[in-house]
Coordinates of C-alpha atoms in Angstrom, one line a residue:
X20 CA 0.1 0.0 0.0
X21 CA 1.5 3.4 -1.0
X22 CA 2.2 6.1 1.6
X23 CA 0.1 9.4 1.8
X24 CA 2.9 11.1 -0.2
X25 CA 2.8 8.4 -2.9
X26 CA -1.0 8.8 -3.3
X27 CA -0.8 12.6 -3.3
X28 CA 1.8 12.7 -6.0
X29 CA 0.0 10.2 -8.2
X30 CA -3.2 12.3 -7.7
X31 CA -1.5 15.4 -8.8
X32 CA 0.0 13.8 -11.8
X33 CA -3.3 12.5 -12.9
X34 CA -5.0 15.8 -12.3
X35 CA -2.3 17.7 -14.2
X36 CA -2.8 15.5 -17.3
X37 CA -6.5 16.6 -17.5
X38 CA -5.7 20.1 -17.7
X39 CA -4.8 22.4 -20.7
X40 CA -1.3 23.5 -20.8
X41 CA -0.6 26.5 -18.7
X42 CA 0.5 27.8 -15.3
X43 CA -2.1 25.7 -13.4
X44 CA -1.0 22.4 -15.0
X45 CA 2.7 23.5 -14.5
X46 CA 2.1 24.2 -10.8
X47 CA 0.4 20.8 -10.3
X48 CA 3.1 18.9 -12.1
X49 CA 5.8 20.7 -9.8
X50 CA 3.7 19.9 -6.7
X51 CA 3.7 16.3 -7.7
X52 CA 7.5 16.3 -7.9
X53 CA 7.8 17.7 -4.4
X54 CA 5.3 15.2 -3.1
X55 CA 7.0 12.4 -4.8
X56 CA 10.5 13.5 -3.6
X57 CA 9.2 13.7 0.0
X58 CA 7.8 10.2 -0.2
X59 CA 11.2 8.8 -1.3
X60 CA 9.6 6.9 -4.1
X61 CA 12.1 7.3 -6.9
X62 CA 9.7 5.7 -9.6
X63 CA 7.0 8.1 -8.8
X64 CA 9.5 11.1 -8.8
X65 CA 10.6 9.9 -12.3
X66 CA 7.0 9.9 -13.4
X67 CA 6.3 13.3 -11.9
X68 CA 9.3 14.8 -13.7
X69 CA 8.1 13.5 -17.0
X70 CA 4.8 15.3 -16.1
X71 CA 6.8 18.5 -15.5
X72 CA 8.8 18.0 -18.6
X73 CA 5.6 17.8 -20.9
X74 CA 3.8 20.7 -19.0
X75 CA 6.9 22.9 -19.3
X76 CA 7.6 22.2 -23.0
X77 CA 3.9 22.8 -24.1
X78 CA 3.0 25.4 -21.5
X79 CA 5.8 27.9 -22.3
X80 CA 8.4 27.1 -19.6
X81 CA 11.3 25.6 -21.4
X82 CA 13.9 26.3 -18.7
X83 CA 12.0 24.0 -16.3
X84 CA 11.9 21.3 -19.0
X85 CA 15.7 21.5 -19.2
X86 CA 16.1 21.1 -15.4
X87 CA 13.7 18.1 -15.3
X88 CA 15.4 16.6 -18.3
X89 CA 18.8 16.6 -16.7
X90 CA 17.4 14.7 -13.6
X91 CA 15.7 12.1 -15.8
X92 CA 18.8 11.5 -17.9
X93 CA 20.9 11.0 -14.8
X94 CA 18.3 8.6 -13.3
X95 CA 18.1 6.6 -16.6
X96 CA 21.9 6.3 -16.8
X97 CA 22.1 5.3 -13.1
X98 CA 19.6 2.6 -13.2
X99 CA 18.9 1.8 -16.8
X100 CA 17.1 -1.5 -16.2
X101 CA 14.6 0.2 -13.8
X102 CA 14.3 3.3 -16.0
X103 CA 14.8 2.3 -19.6
X104 CA 15.4 5.2 -21.9
X105 CA 13.2 3.7 -24.6
X106 CA 9.7 2.4 -24.1
X107 CA 8.6 1.0 -27.5
X108 CA 6.8 -2.2 -28.9
X109 CA 8.7 -3.6 -31.6
X110 CA 10.4 -0.3 -32.3
X111 CA 7.4 1.1 -34.0
X112 CA 4.8 1.8 -31.3
X113 CA 5.7 4.2 -28.5
X114 CA 4.2 2.9 -25.3
X115 CA 4.6 6.2 -23.4
X116 CA 6.8 9.3 -23.5
X117 CA 10.3 8.2 -22.7
X118 CA 13.8 9.7 -22.5
X119 CA 14.5 9.4 -26.3
X120 CA 11.3 11.1 -27.2
X121 CA 12.0 13.8 -24.6
X122 CA 15.3 14.5 -26.2
X123 CA 13.5 16.1 -29.2
X124 CA 11.5 18.5 -26.9
X125 CA 14.5 19.6 -25.1
X126 CA 17.1 20.0 -27.8
X127 CA 14.9 22.3 -29.8
X128 CA 14.6 24.6 -26.8
X129 CA 18.3 24.9 -25.8
X130 CA 19.3 27.5 -28.4
X131 CA 16.7 29.8 -26.9
X132 CA 19.0 30.5 -24.1
X133 CA 22.2 32.4 -24.9
X134 CA 23.9 31.3 -21.7
X135 CA 23.8 27.7 -23.1
X136 CA 27.0 27.5 -25.1
X137 CA 27.1 26.3 -28.7
X138 CA 29.4 23.4 -27.5
X139 CA 26.8 22.4 -25.0
X140 CA 24.0 22.5 -27.5
X141 CA 26.1 20.4 -30.1
X142 CA 27.1 18.0 -27.3
X143 CA 23.5 17.3 -26.5
X144 CA 22.6 16.7 -30.1
X145 CA 25.6 14.2 -30.4
X146 CA 24.5 12.5 -27.2
X147 CA 21.0 12.2 -28.6
X148 CA 22.4 10.6 -31.8
X149 CA 24.5 8.3 -29.8
X150 CA 21.6 7.1 -27.6
X151 CA 19.4 6.6 -30.8
X152 CA 22.1 4.6 -32.5
X153 CA 22.9 2.5 -29.4
X154 CA 19.1 1.6 -29.1
X155 CA 19.0 0.7 -32.9
X156 CA 16.6 3.5 -33.9
X157 CA 16.5 5.7 -36.9
X158 CA 18.4 9.0 -36.6
X159 CA 15.6 10.7 -38.7
X160 CA 14.6 12.8 -35.6
X161 CA 18.3 13.7 -35.0
X162 CA 18.7 15.2 -38.4
X163 CA 15.4 17.1 -37.9
X164 CA 16.6 18.4 -34.6
X165 CA 20.1 19.3 -36.2
X166 CA 18.3 21.3 -38.8
X167 CA 16.0 23.0 -36.2
X168 CA 19.0 23.9 -34.0
X169 CA 21.1 25.0 -37.0
X170 CA 18.5 27.4 -38.1
X171 CA 18.4 28.9 -34.6
X172 CA 22.3 29.0 -34.6
X173 CA 22.3 30.7 -37.9
X174 CA 24.0 28.0 -39.9
X175 CA 24.5 28.5 -43.7
X176 CA 21.6 27.4 -45.8
X177 CA 23.7 24.6 -47.5
X178 CA 24.4 23.1 -44.1
X179 CA 20.7 23.2 -43.2
X180 CA 19.9 21.6 -46.7
X181 CA 22.2 18.8 -45.8
X182 CA 20.4 18.1 -42.5
X183 CA 17.1 18.1 -44.4
X184 CA 18.2 15.7 -47.0
X185 CA 19.4 13.2 -44.2
X186 CA 16.1 13.6 -42.6
X187 CA 14.2 12.8 -45.8
X188 CA 16.3 9.7 -46.3
X189 CA 15.9 8.5 -42.7
X190 CA 13.3 5.8 -42.1
X191 CA 10.3 6.5 -39.9
X192 CA 9.9 4.6 -36.7
X193 CA 8.5 4.9 -33.2
X194 CA 10.5 8.2 -32.6
X195 CA 9.5 10.0 -35.9
X196 CA 7.5 13.2 -35.4
X197 CA 3.8 13.1 -36.4
X198 CA 3.1 13.8 -40.1
X199 CA 1.9 17.3 -39.3
X200 CA 5.0 18.2 -37.4
X201 CA 7.2 16.9 -40.1
X202 CA 5.2 18.8 -42.8
X203 CA 5.5 22.1 -40.7
X204 CA 9.3 21.2 -40.5
X205 CA 9.3 21.1 -44.3
X206 CA 7.6 24.5 -44.5
X207 CA 10.2 26.1 -42.3
X208 CA 13.1 24.7 -44.1
X209 CA 11.9 26.1 -47.3
X210 CA 11.5 29.5 -45.7
X211 CA 15.0 29.4 -44.4
X212 CA 16.3 28.4 -47.8
X213 CA 14.5 31.2 -49.4
X214 CA 12.1 29.0 -51.5
X215 CA 8.8 30.7 -51.4
X216 CA 6.9 28.7 -53.9
X217 CA 8.0 25.5 -52.2
X218 CA 7.1 26.9 -48.8
X219 CA 3.6 27.7 -49.8
X220 CA 3.3 24.2 -51.5
X221 CA 4.4 22.5 -48.4
X222 CA 2.0 24.4 -46.3
X223 CA -1.1 23.3 -48.2
X224 CA -1.9 20.2 -46.4
X225 CA -1.7 22.1 -43.2
X226 CA -3.6 25.1 -44.2
X227 CA -6.5 22.8 -45.6
X228 CA -6.8 20.6 -42.5
X229 CA -5.4 17.5 -44.0
X230 CA -2.9 17.2 -41.1
X231 CA -2.9 18.7 -37.6
X232 CA -1.7 18.0 -34.0
X233 CA -1.3 19.9 -30.8
X234 CA 0.9 22.7 -32.2
X235 CA 0.3 22.4 -35.9
X236 CA -1.1 24.1 -37.9
X237 CA -1.0 26.9 -35.2
X238 CA 2.7 27.4 -35.9
X239 CA 2.5 27.1 -39.6
X240 CA -0.5 29.6 -40.0
X241 CA 1.1 32.2 -37.6
X242 CA 4.5 32.1 -39.2
X243 CA 3.0 32.5 -42.7
X244 CA 1.0 35.7 -42.0
X245 CA 3.9 38.1 -42.5
X246 CA 5.4 36.3 -45.5
X247 CA 1.9 36.3 -47.2
X248 CA 1.6 40.0 -46.7
X249 CA 5.1 40.7 -48.1
X250 CA 4.4 38.7 -51.1
X251 CA 1.2 40.7 -51.8
X252 CA -1.3 37.9 -50.7
X253 CA -3.2 40.5 -48.7
X254 CA -6.5 38.7 -48.3
X255 CA -4.8 35.4 -47.4
X256 CA -2.7 37.2 -44.9
X257 CA -5.7 38.7 -43.2
X258 CA -7.4 35.4 -43.1
X259 CA -4.4 33.6 -41.7
X260 CA -4.0 36.4 -39.1
X261 CA -7.6 35.9 -37.7
X262 CA -7.4 32.2 -37.8
X263 CA -3.7 31.8 -36.5
X264 CA -4.1 34.3 -33.6
X265 CA -7.2 32.5 -32.2
X266 CA -5.3 29.2 -32.3
X267 CA -2.2 30.6 -30.4
X268 CA -3.6 33.2 -28.0
X269 CA -4.4 31.1 -24.9
X270 CA -1.0 29.4 -24.6
X271 CA 2.3 31.2 -23.8
X272 CA 4.3 28.5 -25.6
X273 CA 3.2 30.4 -28.8
X274 CA 4.6 33.7 -27.6
X275 CA 7.0 34.2 -30.5
X276 CA 4.2 33.5 -33.0
X277 CA 1.9 36.0 -31.3
X278 CA 4.6 38.6 -31.9
X279 CA 4.1 37.7 -35.6
X280 CA 0.5 38.8 -35.2
X281 CA 1.3 42.0 -33.5
X282 CA 3.7 42.7 -36.4
X283 CA 0.9 42.1 -38.8
X284 CA -1.4 44.7 -37.1
X285 CA 1.6 47.2 -37.1
X286 CA 2.4 46.8 -40.8
X287 CA -1.2 47.1 -41.8
X288 CA -1.6 50.4 -39.9
X289 CA -3.7 48.9 -37.1
X290 CA -1.5 50.4 -34.3
X291 CA -4.4 50.4 -31.9
X292 CA -5.0 46.7 -32.6
X293 CA -1.3 45.9 -32.2
X294 CA -1.3 47.8 -28.8
X295 CA -4.3 45.8 -27.7
X296 CA -2.5 42.5 -28.5
X297 CA 0.7 43.7 -26.8
X298 CA -1.1 44.6 -23.6
X299 CA -2.9 41.3 -23.6
X300 CA 0.4 39.3 -23.7
X301 CA 2.8 41.6 -22.1
X302 CA 2.8 39.7 -18.8
X303 CA 3.9 36.5 -20.6
X304 CA 6.7 38.4 -22.0
X305 CA 7.8 39.6 -18.6
X306 CA 7.6 36.1 -17.0
X307 CA 9.3 34.0 -19.8
X308 CA 13.0 33.1 -19.1
X309 CA 13.5 32.2 -22.9
X310 CA 16.0 34.7 -24.2
X311 CA 14.7 34.0 -27.7
X312 CA 11.1 34.8 -26.9
X313 CA 12.1 38.0 -25.0
X314 CA 14.3 39.1 -28.0
X315 CA 11.5 38.4 -30.4
X316 CA 9.1 40.6 -28.5
X317 CA 11.6 43.3 -27.6
X318 CA 12.2 43.8 -31.4
X319 CA 8.3 44.1 -31.9
X320 CA 7.8 46.4 -28.9
X321 CA 10.6 48.8 -30.0
X322 CA 8.8 49.2 -33.3
X323 CA 5.3 49.5 -31.8
X324 CA 6.3 52.2 -29.4
X325 CA 8.0 54.1 -32.2
X326 CA 4.5 54.4 -33.8
X327 CA 2.8 55.9 -30.8
X328 CA 2.8 59.4 -29.5
X329 CA 2.0 60.9 -26.2
X330 CA -1.7 61.0 -26.7
X331 CA -2.1 57.2 -27.4
X332 CA -3.1 54.9 -24.7
X333 CA -0.2 53.6 -22.6
X334 CA 0.7 49.9 -22.3
X335 CA 1.0 48.9 -18.7
X336 CA 4.5 47.4 -18.5
X337 CA 5.2 44.7 -15.9
X338 CA 8.1 45.8 -13.7
X339 CA 10.2 42.9 -14.9
X340 CA 10.6 44.5 -18.3
X341 CA 9.9 48.2 -17.6
X342 CA 12.7 50.8 -17.4
X343 CA 13.5 52.1 -14.0
X344 CA 11.6 55.1 -12.7
X345 CA 14.3 57.6 -13.5
X346 CA 13.8 57.0 -17.2
X347 CA 11.1 58.9 -19.1
X348 CA 8.1 56.8 -20.0
X349 CA 7.4 58.5 -23.3
X350 CA 6.8 56.3 -26.3
X351 CA 9.9 57.5 -28.0
X352 CA 12.0 56.6 -24.8
X353 CA 10.4 53.2 -24.5
X354 CA 11.0 52.5 -28.1
X355 CA 14.7 53.2 -27.6
X356 CA 14.8 51.2 -24.5
X357 CA 13.2 48.1 -26.0
X358 CA 15.5 48.4 -29.0
X359 CA 18.5 48.5 -26.7
X360 CA 17.3 45.4 -24.9
X361 CA 16.8 43.6 -28.2
X362 CA 20.2 44.5 -29.4
X363 CA 21.8 43.3 -26.2
X364 CA 20.2 40.0 -26.6
X365 CA 21.1 39.9 -30.2
X366 CA 24.8 40.5 -29.3
X367 CA 24.6 37.7 -26.7
X368 CA 23.1 35.2 -29.3
X369 CA 25.7 36.3 -31.9
X370 CA 28.5 35.8 -29.5
X371 CA 27.2 32.3 -28.6
X372 CA 26.5 31.4 -32.2
X373 CA 29.7 32.7 -33.6
X374 CA 28.1 34.8 -36.3
X375 CA 25.8 37.7 -36.7
X376 CA 22.6 35.9 -37.6
X377 CA 20.4 37.2 -34.8
X378 CA 21.4 40.8 -35.2
X379 CA 20.8 40.5 -39.0
X380 CA 17.4 38.9 -38.2
X381 CA 16.5 41.8 -35.9
X382 CA 17.4 44.3 -38.7
X383 CA 15.2 42.3 -41.1
X384 CA 12.2 42.1 -38.8
X385 CA 12.4 45.9 -38.2
X386 CA 12.8 46.6 -41.9
X387 CA 9.6 44.7 -42.9
X388 CA 7.6 47.0 -40.6
X389 CA 8.9 50.1 -42.3

C-alpha cells in the first residue's frame, strides 16, 4: 500500500494531465515532484518529472523542462534496467513518452538561451544521436533536430539543406514526429532556404486541414502571416492572421508566434490593434525566461512604441521588463529602451552562435515593418 505522499503525487500527476497546458498544469506537476520526492519513491519522482517536462515544453516554460530533463537523464543512466530510456513495442509503437522522445523536446529549446553555449548544444545533439544509435533506432529525428537547431544558430543554408536531406532519407519508426509536425518542418526549411513557392506548396496540407496536431497548424499559420503579406497575398494574410491568432492566443508556448500577429497589425496600420494584443500578452513576455522569446518581443515592442505618440493609450508594462523610474516613459523613450534590450540579446546570441545571424534577423524584422 502506498504512502500518503505516494497517493498525493499520483493524484497530482493525474489531475495535471487532465488540464490544458498553462500555469495551473505546470504548478500541479511541480507539486507532484515535491510530493514524490518527499515520499522517497524514485519511480514516482521519475513519473512526476516526466509530467513536469511535458507541462513545461507545451506550456511555455522551457527552462523548467531542461532542469527536469537533466534529472531524468541522470536517473536513466544510473538505473537503466529500472528506468529504460526507450519504451517501445517492436520499435514502431511508443508505449509512453520516454527519454529518447523527450530529447526532441529539449534539444529544440536549448538554443533559446544564450547562456547555453554552442558546444553544450552540439554535445546534446551528439548525445541524442548516440543514444538513438545504441538503441537501434533511426536517426531521422536527430537530423530534424540538427536542422532546427542549425536554423536557430544561423548555420549556412547549404548546411541546413544537408540536414534536411538526411532527414528525408531517414526511415520512420516510433520516434519520428507526427506527419503534421514533419510537414511544418518542411515549410520552415523552405523558408530558411528562401524557396517561397516550395514553402507555400508544403504548407497546403496544413492550411487545408489534412494534417494537424497539438501545435500544428498553429505554428504554420502564424509564421505564414507576414510572408503572405510581404508577397502581396493580402486577403490570405488577413485570413491567416485571424485564424492563427485565435489558435495561439491562450498558450504562452506560442509567444513568439503571437509577436508575428502584432507585427501584422503594425504593418497594416492597425496600431491600436497591435497595442491591444501587446497589452494582452505583455505579462507573458515579462515572465518568460526564454531569451529567444524575449528578444522576439523586444524587437516588436521597439517598433510598436515608435509608432505611438504621447496622446495614445499607454501599455501597462510589468516591472520585470519596464525601465527604471528615473527614465522617461514617453513612447519614444520606451521604443529606444526596447531596441536597446533587443540589441543586447542579439549580441549575446551572436557571441554564442559565432556569427551575426540574430542581429541580422533583428534588422530584417524591423525593416519589414517600415
